[in-house]
Amino acid sequence: MSSTVTTSSTSSQNKPVHVIVTYEIAGGKNETFIKAIGPLIAATNKEEGCIRFNLHKDKNSYYKYVMIEQWDCQENLLKHVKQPHLKKYRDTCQKNQVFSSP
């Protein structure tokens, strides 16, 4: 799994933040991944400051997905990483060895 975080400005906490995460799923783990990430997507899209939290499937690879996130500010993104639904998702993926690379 790899991620990239960009902000519109490095000088302000009140600027939009974009996050792009690329997931490479281990063989045979797609269903587990989708079941784990579904509730995370639903809950995150209801969070304060979440503009978008969308999962996209790579057309060229059965095992690759891309998450595109947009937050209204860094503060709300930081609140997101402390949410119990994110912890549950991470724990499920780790327990089931969902990712092909760390």
PDB file of C-alpha atoms in Angstrom:
ATOM      1  CA  MET A   1       0.000   0.000   0.000  1.00  0.00           C
ATOM      2  CA  SER A   2       1.364   3.425  -0.865  1.00  0.00           C
ATOM      3  CA  SER A   3      -0.033   6.886  -0.312  1.00  0.00           C
ATOM      4  CA  THR A   4       0.499  10.457  -1.349  1.00  0.00           C
ATOM      5  CA  VAL A   5      -0.777  13.498   0.523  1.00  0.00           C
ATOM      6  CA  THR A   6      -0.928  16.939  -1.057  1.00  0.00           C
ATOM      7  CA  THR A   7      -2.239  20.223   0.232  1.00  0.00           C
ATOM      8  CA  SER A   8      -3.094  23.355  -1.634  1.00  0.00           C
ATOM      9  CA  SER A   9      -0.781  25.306   0.632  1.00  0.00           C
ATOM     10  CA  THR A  10       1.842  24.246   3.144  1.00  0.00           C
ATOM     11  CA  SER A  11       1.368  27.424   5.165  1.00  0.00           C
ATOM     12  CA  SER A  12      -2.179  26.879   6.358  1.00  0.00           C
ATOM     13  CA  GLN A  13      -4.053  24.142   8.208  1.00  0.00           C
ATOM     14  CA  ASN A  14      -7.320  25.411   6.687  1.00  0.00           C
ATOM     15  CA  LYS A  15      -6.612  24.488   3.064  1.00  0.00           C
ATOM     16  CA  PRO A  16      -7.982  21.424   1.259  1.00  0.00           C
ATOM     17  CA  VAL A  17      -5.994  18.212   1.517  1.00  0.00           C
ATOM     18  CA  HIS A  18      -5.931  15.458  -1.112  1.00  0.00           C
ATOM     19  CA  VAL A  19      -4.818  11.901  -0.350  1.00  0.00           C
ATOM     20  CA  ILE A  20      -4.222   9.168  -2.916  1.00  0.00           C
ATOM     21  CA  VAL A  21      -3.700   5.630  -1.664  1.00  0.00           C
ATOM     22  CA  THR A  22      -2.790   2.724  -3.943  1.00  0.00           C
ATOM     23  CA  TYR A  23      -3.698  -0.732  -2.654  1.00  0.00           C
ATOM     24  CA  GLU A  24      -2.149  -3.953  -3.960  1.00  0.00           C
ATOM     25  CA  ILE A  25      -4.232  -6.830  -2.693  1.00  0.00           C
ATOM     26  CA  ALA A  26      -2.758 -10.272  -2.009  1.00  0.00           C
ATOM     27  CA  GLY A  27      -4.025 -13.109  -4.175  1.00  0.00           C
ATOM     28  CA  GLY A  28      -7.381 -14.422  -3.043  1.00  0.00           C
ATOM     29  CA  LYS A  29      -7.999 -11.488  -0.677  1.00  0.00           C
ATOM     30  CA  ASN A  30     -10.134  -9.178  -2.868  1.00  0.00           C
ATOM     31  CA  GLU A  31     -13.402 -10.218  -1.233  1.00  0.00           C
ATOM     32  CA  THR A  32     -11.972  -9.726   2.252  1.00  0.00           C
ATOM     33  CA  PHE A  33     -10.682  -6.289   1.243  1.00  0.00           C
ATOM     34  CA  ILE A  34     -14.027  -5.186  -0.215  1.00  0.00           C
ATOM     35  CA  LYS A  35     -15.928  -6.403   2.863  1.00  0.00           C
ATOM     36  CA  ALA A  36     -13.517  -4.518   5.141  1.00  0.00           C
ATOM     37  CA  ILE A  37     -13.392  -1.277   3.195  1.00  0.00           C
ATOM     38  CA  GLY A  38     -17.139  -0.949   2.500  1.00  0.00           C
ATOM     39  CA  PRO A  39     -18.091   0.120   6.046  1.00  0.00           C
ATOM     40  CA  LEU A  40     -15.026   2.385   6.191  1.00  0.00           C
ATOM     41  CA  ILE A  41     -16.115   4.211   3.032  1.00  0.00           C
ATOM     42  CA  ALA A  42     -19.687   4.636   4.286  1.00  0.00           C
ATOM     43  CA  ALA A  43     -18.610   5.958   7.696  1.00  0.00           C
ATOM     44  CA  THR A  44     -15.820   8.189   6.382  1.00  0.00           C
ATOM     45  CA  ASN A  45     -18.050   9.902   3.840  1.00  0.00           C
ATOM     46  CA  LYS A  46     -20.203  11.048   6.787  1.00  0.00           C
ATOM     47  CA  GLU A  47     -17.277  12.548   8.701  1.00  0.00           C
ATOM     48  CA  GLU A  48     -16.925  16.269   9.219  1.00  0.00           C
ATOM     49  CA  GLY A  49     -14.735  17.753   6.506  1.00  0.00           C
ATOM     50  CA  CYS A  50     -14.798  14.766   4.171  1.00  0.00           C
ATOM     51  CA  ILE A  51     -15.454  16.012   0.658  1.00  0.00           C
ATOM     52  CA  ARG A  52     -14.768  12.693  -1.032  1.00  0.00           C
ATOM     53  CA  PHE A  53     -13.549   9.255  -0.029  1.00  0.00           C
ATOM     54  CA  ASN A  54     -13.876   7.106  -3.141  1.00  0.00           C
ATOM     55  CA  LEU A  55     -12.432   3.736  -4.082  1.00  0.00           C
ATOM     56  CA  HIS A  56     -11.551   3.048  -7.712  1.00  0.00           C
ATOM     57  CA  LYS A  57     -10.621  -0.297  -9.310  1.00  0.00           C
ATOM     58  CA  ASP A  58      -7.591  -0.459 -11.591  1.00  0.00           C
ATOM     59  CA  LYS A  59      -8.866  -1.693 -14.975  1.00  0.00           C
ATOM     60  CA  ASN A  60      -5.542  -3.334 -15.780  1.00  0.00           C
ATOM     61  CA  SER A  61      -5.050  -5.312 -12.574  1.00  0.00           C
ATOM     62  CA  TYR A  62      -7.470  -7.477 -10.640  1.00  0.00           C
ATOM     63  CA  TYR A  63      -5.497  -6.797  -7.456  1.00  0.00           C
ATOM     64  CA  LYS A  64      -5.068  -3.003  -7.561  1.00  0.00           C
ATOM     65  CA  TYR A  65      -7.324  -0.281  -6.180  1.00  0.00           C
ATOM     66  CA  VAL A  66      -6.896   3.452  -5.712  1.00  0.00           C
ATOM     67  CA  MET A  67      -8.534   5.486  -2.941  1.00  0.00           C
ATOM     68  CA  ILE A  68      -8.983   9.188  -3.631  1.00  0.00           C
ATOM     69  CA  GLU A  69      -9.666  11.306  -0.583  1.00  0.00           C
ATOM     70  CA  GLN A  70     -10.383  15.000  -0.324  1.00  0.00           C
ATOM     71  CA  TRP A  71     -10.646  16.803   2.989  1.00  0.00           C
ATOM     72  CA  ASP A  72     -11.558  20.407   3.670  1.00  0.00           C
ATOM     73  CA  CYS A  73      -8.517  20.834   5.949  1.00  0.00           C
ATOM     74  CA  GLN A  74      -5.641  18.993   7.617  1.00  0.00           C
ATOM     75  CA  GLU A  75      -7.348  19.125  11.001  1.00  0.00           C
ATOM     76  CA  ASN A  76     -10.290  17.013   9.818  1.00  0.00           C
ATOM     77  CA  LEU A  77      -7.964  14.548   8.095  1.00  0.00           C
ATOM     78  CA  LEU A  78      -6.089  14.149  11.386  1.00  0.00           C
ATOM     79  CA  LYS A  79      -9.402  13.515  13.175  1.00  0.00           C
ATOM     80  CA  HIS A  80     -10.186  10.846  10.575  1.00  0.00           C
ATOM     81  CA  VAL A  81      -7.055   8.819  11.305  1.00  0.00           C
ATOM     82  CA  LYS A  82      -8.214   8.473  14.934  1.00  0.00           C
ATOM     83  CA  GLN A  83     -11.691   7.146  14.103  1.00  0.00           C
ATOM     84  CA  PRO A  84     -12.680   3.672  15.353  1.00  0.00           C
ATOM     85  CA  HIS A  85     -13.960   2.618  11.920  1.00  0.00           C
ATOM     86  CA  LEU A  86     -10.484   3.233  10.438  1.00  0.00           C
ATOM     87  CA  LYS A  87      -8.874   1.199  13.224  1.00  0.00           C
ATOM     88  CA  LYS A  88     -11.327  -1.658  12.639  1.00  0.00           C
ATOM     89  CA  TYR A  89     -10.547  -1.625   8.904  1.00  0.00           C
ATOM     90  CA  ARG A  90      -6.786  -1.632   9.506  1.00  0.00           C
ATOM     91  CA  ASP A  91      -7.016  -4.393  12.100  1.00  0.00           C
ATOM     92  CA  THR A  92      -9.138  -6.554   9.769  1.00  0.00           C
ATOM     93  CA  CYS A  93      -6.745  -6.085   6.856  1.00  0.00           C
ATOM     94  CA  GLN A  94      -3.707  -6.825   9.002  1.00  0.00           C
ATOM     95  CA  LYS A  95      -5.265  -9.877  10.640  1.00  0.00           C
ATOM     96  CA  ASN A  96      -6.252 -11.295   7.234  1.00  0.00           C
ATOM     97  CA  GLN A  97      -3.002 -10.296   5.483  1.00  0.00           C
ATOM     98  CA  VAL A  98      -4.951  -8.486   2.785  1.00  0.00           C
ATOM     99  CA  PHE A  99      -2.102  -6.477   1.263  1.00  0.00           C
ATOM    100  CA  SER A 100       0.605  -7.933  -0.927  1.00  0.00           C
ATOM    101  CA  SER A 101       3.082  -5.301   0.276  1.00  0.00           C
ATOM    102  CA  PRO A 102       3.232  -3.199   3.478  1.00  0.00           C
TER     103      PRO A 102
END
